[in-house]
Structures are given as C-alpha cells and as structure tokens.
Amino acid sequence: MDRRNNTHVSDFILMGLTESEEIQLVLFIIFLIIYMVSVLGNTGMILIIHLDLQLHTPMYFFLSHLSFLDISYSTVITPKTLQNLLTSMKHISYISFFTQMYSFVFLGAAECFLLSSMAYDRYVAICNPLHYPVVMSKRFCCSLIFGSYFIGFTNSMINVLFMSRLDFCNSNVIHHFFCDTSPILDLSCTDTHGVEIMIFILAGSTLMVSLITISVSYLSILATVLKISSTSGKRKAFSTCASHLLGVTIFYGTMIFTYLKPRKSYTLGKDQVASVFYTIVIPMLNPLIYSLRNKEVKNALIRLMQNREDSRQLN
C-alpha cells in the first residue's frame, strides 16, 4: 500500500509548555497580561506617531511598522497559546498549523530586515546628517518597508512549501506551544535532511544579512561618534541608538540561539524558553524600550495630552 495514504494527518496536538494545571493557570495569567500590554503598547505607539506631526520622520515611520509587526506577531501566537492553556483539547488543524507557521516565518523575517533598515536610518542620520533628508526620502523608506515584507513573504512561502511536503507516520503530537519548524521535523518519517538544509540557509541568510547590516551600520556610527569632541554630543548620538540596540540584542540573541544550530542540539526546555521570549515577551518589550528610553516619544505623549486637555477646556 502506498505509504502516503497512511501518513496524511488532519490535525496536530500542541502539548504546550507544561502538563501541570496549576502552572498552566499561572502561565495563562502571565501571558494574558503580556499580550494585553503588547497590543495596547504597540497600538499606542502607532497612534502617537500618527497623531504627532513632529514624529513624522523616517525613524518613527519604521518604528510604527515595527509596532504593527509586533501586534501581528503576538496575535499569531499568543491567542492559540492562551486557549491551549485553558483547555484539554489542544488540537490544531493541518491548515491552521501551516497558516500559523507561514505567518510566524513571514513576520519574523520581515522584522529582521525592518530592524536592519532602522539601523541604516540611524547610520545616515549620524554619519551623513547633511544628506539625511535626501537619502532617507519617503520613497526610499517605503521601498525599504516593501522590501522587508517581500523578503518575509518569500521566505515563508519557500519554508511552508517544503514543510508541507513532509509525511507523518507515527504521531501528530508536537511538544511545543506553537507551530515551529524543529518540533514538526521530529514527527516526520520522511528524510528531512534537505528540508533542514533549506531552513538553515533561509534562517541563516535572513539573520546574518540583516545582522551584518546592523553591525556595519553601528560600527560606522561608533567610529563617527568617537570623533565627536564634546561629551554632550557623544551622549546625544548614543541616546538615539540605545533603544534600537537593546531591542536588536534581545531579538537576535534568542533567534540565533534557537535557529542557527544543528537540529540534533534542539533541547525542548531551553528552546521553548527562548521561543517564549521572541514570540510573546519581545513584542511587549519593544514599545516599552522605545517609549521609556525615548524623550521625543515622551514629549509627544505630553503634547497630545495637553492638546486634549486644552480642547476639553475650550468645549
């Protein structure tokens, strides 16, 4: 009998992070709070940037798209995770599984190149300030945004096309809390060597190209800043990059730990913890990092609140 007739599965079972009901309840509360903060924080950032004219600059144009990606990113993963923490029925359909995987890869790859675009923006602003309005034109910024989404779309299409061709023989139980690549490869009875190489090349090239762009940009920024004679000038230059550097460090640190290593070294506990960071926690941290460490955003929020108060008094 043809093996493929026996290997197609209609759904998968996501086992989640733990089998303990008490811990599941605690995680549900924590993840729900994180998700609410993430959605409210990123939505707030988008609104502040949209409403305050002084924030209509390339840096905040990129930041608004980062907030959009973070909302989408956490919404793709967190609601299903919350549902599974409250119910014993942890099934996810075959189509829903690959839809979540497609969305996850698409948004993750797009965010990598968006972060590198933000680093290039800071490089031009600090190293070539006189040419900044010309170089970072609205058309060029839109091209960078389109390129980030297009690369994410291409990566996800190739990834899912390869993954969807796998056969599953013995089990449909996935020991993870979302539809990631490493756990699904463990279930396949097909030779996954070619798929593993493809995933490593795609993930590696996405992470490395964007990370090299960021590294070169910030090395150039560092060289320029060191040439500034005044301490206040150096502090001001570093302050414009500090938030982005912190966000990049957390995001790339967890992604590289998870994906740029052989699948044989995959460890359930450690990789799940890393996955929680870049799928659930980081979308919450980004608006906090870029608002609490950014005077322009704070001032914009104050201006909006004052304008609202003034309009109330006039009415």
JSON list of N, CA, C and O in Angstrom, two decimals, residues 224-276:
[
{"chain": "A", "resi": 224, "resn": "THR", "atom": "N", "xyz": [32.19, 57.31, 14.02]},
{"chain": "A", "resi": 224, "resn": "THR", "atom": "CA", "xyz": [31.83, 58.72, 13.88]},
{"chain": "A", "resi": 224, "resn": "THR", "atom": "C", "xyz": [31.66, 59.40, 15.23]},
{"chain": "A", "resi": 224, "resn": "THR", "atom": "O", "xyz": [32.14, 60.52, 15.45]},
{"chain": "A", "resi": 225, "resn": "VAL", "atom": "N", "xyz": [31.02, 58.71, 16.16]},
{"chain": "A", "resi": 225, "resn": "VAL", "atom": "CA", "xyz": [30.76, 59.27, 17.49]},
{"chain": "A", "resi": 225, "resn": "VAL", "atom": "C", "xyz": [32.06, 59.51, 18.25]},
{"chain": "A", "resi": 225, "resn": "VAL", "atom": "O", "xyz": [32.21, 60.51, 18.96]},
{"chain": "A", "resi": 226, "resn": "LEU", "atom": "N", "xyz": [33.02, 58.59, 18.08]},
{"chain": "A", "resi": 226, "resn": "LEU", "atom": "CA", "xyz": [34.31, 58.74, 18.78]},
{"chain": "A", "resi": 226, "resn": "LEU", "atom": "C", "xyz": [35.08, 59.97, 18.31]},
{"chain": "A", "resi": 226, "resn": "LEU", "atom": "O", "xyz": [35.95, 60.48, 19.02]},
{"chain": "A", "resi": 227, "resn": "LYS", "atom": "N", "xyz": [34.75, 60.44, 17.11]},
{"chain": "A", "resi": 227, "resn": "LYS", "atom": "CA", "xyz": [35.42, 61.63, 16.59]},
{"chain": "A", "resi": 227, "resn": "LYS", "atom": "C", "xyz": [34.81, 62.93, 17.12]},
{"chain": "A", "resi": 227, "resn": "LYS", "atom": "O", "xyz": [35.39, 63.99, 16.97]},
{"chain": "A", "resi": 228, "resn": "ILE", "atom": "N", "xyz": [33.63, 62.81, 17.74]},
{"chain": "A", "resi": 228, "resn": "ILE", "atom": "CA", "xyz": [32.98, 64.00, 18.30]},
{"chain": "A", "resi": 228, "resn": "ILE", "atom": "C", "xyz": [33.73, 64.43, 19.56]},
{"chain": "A", "resi": 228, "resn": "ILE", "atom": "O", "xyz": [33.99, 63.62, 20.45]},
{"chain": "A", "resi": 229, "resn": "SER", "atom": "N", "xyz": [34.07, 65.69, 19.62]},
{"chain": "A", "resi": 229, "resn": "SER", "atom": "CA", "xyz": [34.90, 66.17, 20.74]},
{"chain": "A", "resi": 229, "resn": "SER", "atom": "C", "xyz": [34.10, 66.38, 22.02]},
{"chain": "A", "resi": 229, "resn": "SER", "atom": "O", "xyz": [34.57, 66.08, 23.11]},
{"chain": "A", "resi": 230, "resn": "SER", "atom": "N", "xyz": [32.88, 66.88, 21.90]},
{"chain": "A", "resi": 230, "resn": "SER", "atom": "CA", "xyz": [32.09, 67.19, 23.10]},
{"chain": "A", "resi": 230, "resn": "SER", "atom": "C", "xyz": [31.43, 65.95, 23.68]},
{"chain": "A", "resi": 230, "resn": "SER", "atom": "O", "xyz": [30.95, 65.09, 22.95]},
{"chain": "A", "resi": 231, "resn": "THR", "atom": "N", "xyz": [31.41, 65.90, 25.02]},
{"chain": "A", "resi": 231, "resn": "THR", "atom": "CA", "xyz": [30.77, 64.78, 25.72]},
{"chain": "A", "resi": 231, "resn": "THR", "atom": "C", "xyz": [29.26, 64.77, 25.50]},
{"chain": "A", "resi": 231, "resn": "THR", "atom": "O", "xyz": [28.65, 63.71, 25.32]},
{"chain": "A", "resi": 232, "resn": "SER", "atom": "N", "xyz": [28.66, 65.95, 25.50]},
{"chain": "A", "resi": 232, "resn": "SER", "atom": "CA", "xyz": [27.21, 66.05, 25.29]},
{"chain": "A", "resi": 232, "resn": "SER", "atom": "C", "xyz": [26.83, 65.57, 23.89]},
{"chain": "A", "resi": 232, "resn": "SER", "atom": "O", "xyz": [25.78, 64.95, 23.70]},
{"chain": "A", "resi": 233, "resn": "GLY", "atom": "N", "xyz": [27.68, 65.86, 22.90]},
{"chain": "A", "resi": 233, "resn": "GLY", "atom": "CA", "xyz": [27.41, 65.41, 21.53]},
{"chain": "A", "resi": 233, "resn": "GLY", "atom": "C", "xyz": [27.46, 63.90, 21.43]},
{"chain": "A", "resi": 233, "resn": "GLY", "atom": "O", "xyz": [26.63, 63.29, 20.75]},
{"chain": "A", "resi": 234, "resn": "LYS", "atom": "N", "xyz": [28.46, 63.31, 22.10]},
{"chain": "A", "resi": 234, "resn": "LYS", "atom": "CA", "xyz": [28.56, 61.85, 22.10]},
{"chain": "A", "resi": 234, "resn": "LYS", "atom": "C", "xyz": [27.35, 61.23, 22.78]},
{"chain": "A", "resi": 234, "resn": "LYS", "atom": "O", "xyz": [26.78, 60.23, 22.31]},
{"chain": "A", "resi": 235, "resn": "ARG", "atom": "N", "xyz": [26.95, 61.81, 23.91]},
{"chain": "A", "resi": 235, "resn": "ARG", "atom": "CA", "xyz": [25.81, 61.28, 24.66]},
{"chain": "A", "resi": 235, "resn": "ARG", "atom": "C", "xyz": [24.53, 61.36, 23.83]},
{"chain": "A", "resi": 235, "resn": "ARG", "atom": "O", "xyz": [23.72, 60.42, 23.83]},
{"chain": "A", "resi": 236, "resn": "LYS", "atom": "N", "xyz": [24.34, 62.47, 23.14]},
{"chain": "A", "resi": 236, "resn": "LYS", "atom": "CA", "xyz": [23.15, 62.64, 22.33]},
{"chain": "A", "resi": 236, "resn": "LYS", "atom": "C", "xyz": [23.12, 61.64, 21.18]},
{"chain": "A", "resi": 236, "resn": "LYS", "atom": "O", "xyz": [22.07, 61.06, 20.85]},
{"chain": "A", "resi": 237, "resn": "ALA", "atom": "N", "xyz": [24.28, 61.40, 20.55]},
{"chain": "A", "resi": 237, "resn": "ALA", "atom": "CA", "xyz": [24.36, 60.45, 19.44]},
{"chain": "A", "resi": 237, "resn": "ALA", "atom": "C", "xyz": [24.06, 59.03, 19.91]},
{"chain": "A", "resi": 237, "resn": "ALA", "atom": "O", "xyz": [23.32, 58.28, 19.27]},
{"chain": "A", "resi": 238, "resn": "PHE", "atom": "N", "xyz": [24.64, 58.65, 21.05]},
{"chain": "A", "resi": 238, "resn": "PHE", "atom": "CA", "xyz": [24.42, 57.32, 21.58]},
{"chain": "A", "resi": 238, "resn": "PHE", "atom": "C", "xyz": [22.97, 57.13, 22.03]},
{"chain": "A", "resi": 238, "resn": "PHE", "atom": "O", "xyz": [22.41, 56.02, 21.91]},
{"chain": "A", "resi": 239, "resn": "SER", "atom": "N", "xyz": [22.36, 58.18, 22.55]},
{"chain": "A", "resi": 239, "resn": "SER", "atom": "CA", "xyz": [20.99, 58.06, 23.06]},
{"chain": "A", "resi": 239, "resn": "SER", "atom": "C", "xyz": [20.00, 57.76, 21.94]},
{"chain": "A", "resi": 239, "resn": "SER", "atom": "O", "xyz": [18.98, 57.10, 22.16]},
{"chain": "A", "resi": 240, "resn": "THR", "atom": "N", "xyz": [20.29, 58.23, 20.71]},
{"chain": "A", "resi": 240, "resn": "THR", "atom": "CA", "xyz": [19.40, 57.95, 19.59]},
{"chain": "A", "resi": 240, "resn": "THR", "atom": "C", "xyz": [19.47, 56.49, 19.13]},
{"chain": "A", "resi": 240, "resn": "THR", "atom": "O", "xyz": [18.58, 56.03, 18.42]},
{"chain": "A", "resi": 241, "resn": "CYS", "atom": "N", "xyz": [20.53, 55.80, 19.54]},
{"chain": "A", "resi": 241, "resn": "CYS", "atom": "CA", "xyz": [20.72, 54.41, 19.10]},
{"chain": "A", "resi": 241, "resn": "CYS", "atom": "C", "xyz": [20.49, 53.39, 20.21]},
{"chain": "A", "resi": 241, "resn": "CYS", "atom": "O", "xyz": [20.33, 52.20, 19.93]},
{"chain": "A", "resi": 242, "resn": "ALA", "atom": "N", "xyz": [20.48, 53.84, 21.46]},
{"chain": "A", "resi": 242, "resn": "ALA", "atom": "CA", "xyz": [20.44, 52.92, 22.59]},
{"chain": "A", "resi": 242, "resn": "ALA", "atom": "C", "xyz": [19.20, 52.03, 22.57]},
{"chain": "A", "resi": 242, "resn": "ALA", "atom": "O", "xyz": [19.30, 50.81, 22.78]},
{"chain": "A", "resi": 243, "resn": "SER", "atom": "N", "xyz": [18.03, 52.61, 22.30]},
{"chain": "A", "resi": 243, "resn": "SER", "atom": "CA", "xyz": [16.79, 51.83, 22.31]},
{"chain": "A", "resi": 243, "resn": "SER", "atom": "C", "xyz": [16.81, 50.75, 21.24]},
{"chain": "A", "resi": 243, "resn": "SER", "atom": "O", "xyz": [16.46, 49.60, 21.47]},
{"chain": "A", "resi": 244, "resn": "HIS", "atom": "N", "xyz": [17.25, 51.15, 20.04]},
{"chain": "A", "resi": 244, "resn": "HIS", "atom": "CA", "xyz": [17.29, 50.19, 18.93]},
{"chain": "A", "resi": 244, "resn": "HIS", "atom": "C", "xyz": [18.29, 49.08, 19.21]},
{"chain": "A", "resi": 244, "resn": "HIS", "atom": "O", "xyz": [18.01, 47.90, 18.94]},
{"chain": "A", "resi": 245, "resn": "LEU", "atom": "N", "xyz": [19.44, 49.42, 19.75]},
{"chain": "A", "resi": 245, "resn": "LEU", "atom": "CA", "xyz": [20.45, 48.41, 20.07]},
{"chain": "A", "resi": 245, "resn": "LEU", "atom": "C", "xyz": [19.94, 47.40, 21.10]},
{"chain": "A", "resi": 245, "resn": "LEU", "atom": "O", "xyz": [20.18, 46.20, 20.97]},
{"chain": "A", "resi": 246, "resn": "LEU", "atom": "N", "xyz": [19.23, 47.89, 22.10]},
{"chain": "A", "resi": 246, "resn": "LEU", "atom": "CA", "xyz": [18.69, 47.00, 23.13]},
{"chain": "A", "resi": 246, "resn": "LEU", "atom": "C", "xyz": [17.66, 46.04, 22.53]},
{"chain": "A", "resi": 246, "resn": "LEU", "atom": "O", "xyz": [17.68, 44.84, 22.80]},
{"chain": "A", "resi": 247, "resn": "GLY", "atom": "N", "xyz": [16.76, 46.56, 21.70]},
{"chain": "A", "resi": 247, "resn": "GLY", "atom": "CA", "xyz": [15.76, 45.72, 21.05]},
{"chain": "A", "resi": 247, "resn": "GLY", "atom": "C", "xyz": [16.39, 44.69, 20.13]},
{"chain": "A", "resi": 247, "resn": "GLY", "atom": "O", "xyz": [15.98, 43.52, 20.10]},
{"chain": "A", "resi": 248, "resn": "VAL", "atom": "N", "xyz": [17.40, 45.11, 19.37]},
{"chain": "A", "resi": 248, "resn": "VAL", "atom": "CA", "xyz": [18.10, 44.20, 18.46]},
{"chain": "A", "resi": 248, "resn": "VAL", "atom": "C", "xyz": [18.80, 43.09, 19.21]},
{"chain": "A", "resi": 248, "resn": "VAL", "atom": "O", "xyz": [18.75, 41.92, 18.83]},
{"chain": "A", "resi": 249, "resn": "THR", "atom": "N", "xyz": [19.46, 43.44, 20.31]},
{"chain": "A", "resi": 249, "resn": "THR", "atom": "CA", "xyz": [20.21, 42.45, 21.10]},
{"chain": "A", "resi": 249, "resn": "THR", "atom": "C", "xyz": [19.30, 41.35, 21.62]},
{"chain": "A", "resi": 249, "resn": "THR", "atom": "O", "xyz": [19.62, 40.14, 21.51]},
{"chain": "A", "resi": 250, "resn": "ILE", "atom": "N", "xyz": [18.15, 41.72, 22.17]},
{"chain": "A", "resi": 250, "resn": "ILE", "atom": "CA", "xyz": [17.23, 40.73, 22.72]},
{"chain": "A", "resi": 250, "resn": "ILE", "atom": "C", "xyz": [16.64, 39.87, 21.61]},
{"chain": "A", "resi": 250, "resn": "ILE", "atom": "O", "xyz": [16.59, 38.63, 21.72]},
{"chain": "A", "resi": 251, "resn": "PHE", "atom": "N", "xyz": [16.21, 40.50, 20.52]},
{"chain": "A", "resi": 251, "resn": "PHE", "atom": "CA", "xyz": [15.55, 39.78, 19.42]},
{"chain": "A", "resi": 251, "resn": "PHE", "atom": "C", "xyz": [16.51, 38.80, 18.75]},
{"chain": "A", "resi": 251, "resn": "PHE", "atom": "O", "xyz": [16.22, 37.60, 18.62]},
{"chain": "A", "resi": 252, "resn": "TYR", "atom": "N", "xyz": [17.69, 39.29, 18.35]},
{"chain": "A", "resi": 252, "resn": "TYR", "atom": "CA", "xyz": [18.62, 38.44, 17.63]},
{"chain": "A", "resi": 252, "resn": "TYR", "atom": "C", "xyz": [19.26, 37.39, 18.54]},
{"chain": "A", "resi": 252, "resn": "TYR", "atom": "O", "xyz": [19.57, 36.28, 18.09]},
{"chain": "A", "resi": 253, "resn": "GLY", "atom": "N", "xyz": [19.46, 37.73, 19.80]},
{"chain": "A", "resi": 253, "resn": "GLY", "atom": "CA", "xyz": [20.06, 36.77, 20.72]},
{"chain": "A", "resi": 253, "resn": "GLY", "atom": "C", "xyz": [19.23, 35.51, 20.84]},
{"chain": "A", "resi": 253, "resn": "GLY", "atom": "O", "xyz": [19.76, 34.38, 20.73]},
{"chain": "A", "resi": 254, "resn": "THR", "atom": "N", "xyz": [17.92, 35.65, 21.03]},
{"chain": "A", "resi": 254, "resn": "THR", "atom": "CA", "xyz": [17.05, 34.49, 21.17]},
{"chain": "A", "resi": 254, "resn": "THR", "atom": "C", "xyz": [16.85, 33.76, 19.84]},
{"chain": "A", "resi": 254, "resn": "THR", "atom": "O", "xyz": [16.77, 32.53, 19.80]},
{"chain": "A", "resi": 255, "resn": "MET", "atom": "N", "xyz": [16.76, 34.50, 18.73]},
{"chain": "A", "resi": 255, "resn": "MET", "atom": "CA", "xyz": [16.56, 33.88, 17.43]},
{"chain": "A", "resi": 255, "resn": "MET", "atom": "C", "xyz": [17.78, 33.05, 17.01]},
{"chain": "A", "resi": 255, "resn": "MET", "atom": "O", "xyz": [17.64, 31.92, 16.53]},
{"chain": "A", "resi": 256, "resn": "ILE", "atom": "N", "xyz": [18.98, 33.61, 17.21]},
{"chain": "A", "resi": 256, "resn": "ILE", "atom": "CA", "xyz": [20.20, 32.88, 16.84]},
{"chain": "A", "resi": 256, "resn": "ILE", "atom": "C", "xyz": [20.37, 31.65, 17.71]},
{"chain": "A", "resi": 256, "resn": "ILE", "atom": "O", "xyz": [20.73, 30.57, 17.23]},
{"chain": "A", "resi": 257, "resn": "PHE", "atom": "N", "xyz": [20.06, 31.77, 19.01]},
{"chain": "A", "resi": 257, "resn": "PHE", "atom": "CA", "xyz": [20.16, 30.63, 19.92]},
{"chain": "A", "resi": 257, "resn": "PHE", "atom": "C", "xyz": [19.25, 29.49, 19.47]},
{"chain": "A", "resi": 257, "resn": "PHE", "atom": "O", "xyz": [19.61, 28.31, 19.58]},
{"chain": "A", "resi": 258, "resn": "THR", "atom": "N", "xyz": [18.09, 29.83, 18.91]},
{"chain": "A", "resi": 258, "resn": "THR", "atom": "CA", "xyz": [17.10, 28.80, 18.55]},
{"chain": "A", "resi": 258, "resn": "THR", "atom": "C", "xyz": [17.36, 28.20, 17.18]},
{"chain": "A", "resi": 258, "resn": "THR", "atom": "O", "xyz": [17.27, 26.98, 17.01]},
{"chain": "A", "resi": 259, "resn": "TYR", "atom": "N", "xyz": [17.71, 29.02, 16.18]},
{"chain": "A", "resi": 259, "resn": "TYR", "atom": "CA", "xyz": [17.69, 28.54, 14.80]},
{"chain": "A", "resi": 259, "resn": "TYR", "atom": "C", "xyz": [19.06, 28.29, 14.17]},
{"chain": "A", "resi": 259, "resn": "TYR", "atom": "O", "xyz": [19.16, 27.44, 13.29]},
{"chain": "A", "resi": 260, "resn": "LEU", "atom": "N", "xyz": [20.08, 29.01, 14.58]},
{"chain": "A", "resi": 260, "resn": "LEU", "atom": "CA", "xyz": [21.38, 28.82, 13.93]},
{"chain": "A", "resi": 260, "resn": "LEU", "atom": "C", "xyz": [22.22, 27.79, 14.68]},
{"chain": "A", "resi": 260, "resn": "LEU", "atom": "O", "xyz": [23.29, 28.06, 15.20]},
{"chain": "A", "resi": 261, "resn": "LYS", "atom": "N", "xyz": [21.67, 26.57, 14.75]},
{"chain": "A", "resi": 261, "resn": "LYS", "atom": "CA", "xyz": [22.38, 25.45, 15.33]},
{"chain": "A", "resi": 261, "resn": "LYS", "atom": "C", "xyz": [21.80, 24.17, 14.75]},
{"chain": "A", "resi": 261, "resn": "LYS", "atom": "O", "xyz": [20.67, 24.16, 14.25]},
{"chain": "A", "resi": 262, "resn": "PRO", "atom": "N", "xyz": [22.55, 23.06, 14.79]},
{"chain": "A", "resi": 262, "resn": "PRO", "atom": "CA", "xyz": [22.02, 21.81, 14.25]},
{"chain": "A", "resi": 262, "resn": "PRO", "atom": "C", "xyz": [20.78, 21.36, 15.00]},
{"chain": "A", "resi": 262, "resn": "PRO", "atom": "O", "xyz": [20.65, 21.59, 16.19]},
{"chain": "A", "resi": 263, "resn": "ARG", "atom": "N", "xyz": [19.84, 20.70, 14.28]},
{"chain": "A", "resi": 263, "resn": "ARG", "atom": "CA", "xyz": [18.60, 20.27, 14.90]},
{"chain": "A", "resi": 263, "resn": "ARG", "atom": "C", "xyz": [18.86, 19.23, 15.98]},
{"chain": "A", "resi": 263, "resn": "ARG", "atom": "O", "xyz": [18.07, 19.08, 16.92]},
{"chain": "A", "resi": 264, "resn": "LYS", "atom": "N", "xyz": [19.95, 18.48, 15.88]},
{"chain": "A", "resi": 264, "resn": "LYS", "atom": "CA", "xyz": [20.26, 17.46, 16.89]},
{"chain": "A", "resi": 264, "resn": "LYS", "atom": "C", "xyz": [20.51, 18.08, 18.26]},
{"chain": "A", "resi": 264, "resn": "LYS", "atom": "O", "xyz": [20.38, 17.41, 19.29]},
{"chain": "A", "resi": 265, "resn": "SER", "atom": "N", "xyz": [20.91, 19.35, 18.28]},
{"chain": "A", "resi": 265, "resn": "SER", "atom": "CA", "xyz": [21.17, 20.02, 19.55]},
{"chain": "A", "resi": 265, "resn": "SER", "atom": "C", "xyz": [19.92, 20.69, 20.10]},
{"chain": "A", "resi": 265, "resn": "SER", "atom": "O", "xyz": [19.97, 21.41, 21.09]},
{"chain": "A", "resi": 266, "resn": "TYR", "atom": "N", "xyz": [18.76, 20.44, 19.46]},
{"chain": "A", "resi": 266, "resn": "TYR", "atom": "CA", "xyz": [17.50, 21.01, 19.93]},
{"chain": "A", "resi": 266, "resn": "TYR", "atom": "C", "xyz": [17.15, 20.41, 21.29]},
{"chain": "A", "resi": 266, "resn": "TYR", "atom": "O", "xyz": [17.10, 19.19, 21.46]},
{"chain": "A", "resi": 267, "resn": "THR", "atom": "N", "xyz": [16.95, 21.25, 22.28]},
{"chain": "A", "resi": 267, "resn": "THR", "atom": "CA", "xyz": [16.54, 20.81, 23.61]},
{"chain": "A", "resi": 267, "resn": "THR", "atom": "C", "xyz": [15.21, 21.45, 23.95]},
{"chain": "A", "resi": 267, "resn": "THR", "atom": "O", "xyz": [15.08, 22.67, 23.88]},
{"chain": "A", "resi": 268, "resn": "LEU", "atom": "N", "xyz": [14.25, 20.63, 24.32]},
{"chain": "A", "resi": 268, "resn": "LEU", "atom": "CA", "xyz": [12.87, 21.09, 24.48]},
{"chain": "A", "resi": 268, "resn": "LEU", "atom": "C", "xyz": [12.75, 22.25, 25.44]},
{"chain": "A", "resi": 268, "resn": "LEU", "atom": "O", "xyz": [12.19, 23.28, 25.11]},
{"chain": "A", "resi": 269, "resn": "GLY", "atom": "N", "xyz": [13.28, 22.12, 26.65]},
{"chain": "A", "resi": 269, "resn": "GLY", "atom": "CA", "xyz": [13.10, 23.15, 27.67]},
{"chain": "A", "resi": 269, "resn": "GLY", "atom": "C", "xyz": [13.73, 24.48, 27.29]},
{"chain": "A", "resi": 269, "resn": "GLY", "atom": "O", "xyz": [13.07, 25.52, 27.28]},
{"chain": "A", "resi": 270, "resn": "LYS", "atom": "N", "xyz": [15.02, 24.47, 26.95]},
{"chain": "A", "resi": 270, "resn": "LYS", "atom": "CA", "xyz": [15.75, 25.71, 26.66]},
{"chain": "A", "resi": 270, "resn": "LYS", "atom": "C", "xyz": [15.19, 26.41, 25.43]},
{"chain": "A", "resi": 270, "resn": "LYS", "atom": "O", "xyz": [15.05, 27.63, 25.41]},
{"chain": "A", "resi": 271, "resn": "ASP", "atom": "N", "xyz": [14.87, 25.64, 24.38]},
{"chain": "A", "resi": 271, "resn": "ASP", "atom": "CA", "xyz": [14.37, 26.25, 23.16]},
{"chain": "A", "resi": 271, "resn": "ASP", "atom": "C", "xyz": [12.96, 26.80, 23.35]},
{"chain": "A", "resi": 271, "resn": "ASP", "atom": "O", "xyz": [12.60, 27.82, 22.73]},
{"chain": "A", "resi": 272, "resn": "GLN", "atom": "N", "xyz": [12.17, 26.17, 24.19]},
{"chain": "A", "resi": 272, "resn": "GLN", "atom": "CA", "xyz": [10.84, 26.70, 24.47]},
{"chain": "A", "resi": 272, "resn": "GLN", "atom": "C", "xyz": [10.92, 28.02, 25.23]},
{"chain": "A", "resi": 272, "resn": "GLN", "atom": "O", "xyz": [10.17, 28.95, 24.95]},
{"chain": "A", "resi": 273, "resn": "VAL", "atom": "N", "xyz": [11.84, 28.11, 26.17]},
{"chain": "A", "resi": 273, "resn": "VAL", "atom": "CA", "xyz": [12.03, 29.36, 26.91]},
{"chain": "A", "resi": 273, "resn": "VAL", "atom": "C", "xyz": [12.46, 30.47, 25.96]},
{"chain": "A", "resi": 273, "resn": "VAL", "atom": "O", "xyz": [11.95, 31.60, 26.03]},
{"chain": "A", "resi": 274, "resn": "ALA", "atom": "N", "xyz": [13.41, 30.17, 25.08]},
{"chain": "A", "resi": 274, "resn": "ALA", "atom": "CA", "xyz": [13.86, 31.16, 24.10]},
{"chain": "A", "resi": 274, "resn": "ALA", "atom": "C", "xyz": [12.71, 31.56, 23.18]},
{"chain": "A", "resi": 274, "resn": "ALA", "atom": "O", "xyz": [12.55, 32.74, 22.85]},
{"chain": "A", "resi": 275, "resn": "SER", "atom": "N", "xyz": [11.87, 30.58, 22.81]},
{"chain": "A", "resi": 275, "resn": "SER", "atom": "CA", "xyz": [10.74, 30.86, 21.93]},
{"chain": "A", "resi": 275, "resn": "SER", "atom": "C", "xyz": [9.73, 31.78, 22.61]},
{"chain": "A", "resi": 275, "resn": "SER", "atom": "O", "xyz": [9.13, 32.64, 21.95]},
{"chain": "A", "resi": 276, "resn": "VAL", "atom": "N", "xyz": [9.51, 31.61, 23.91]},
{"chain": "A", "resi": 276, "resn": "VAL", "atom": "CA", "xyz": [8.60, 32.47, 24.66]},
{"chain": "A", "resi": 276, "resn": "VAL", "atom": "C", "xyz": [9.07, 33.92, 24.57]},
{"chain": "A", "resi": 276, "resn": "VAL", "atom": "O", "xyz": [8.27, 34.85, 24.41]}
]
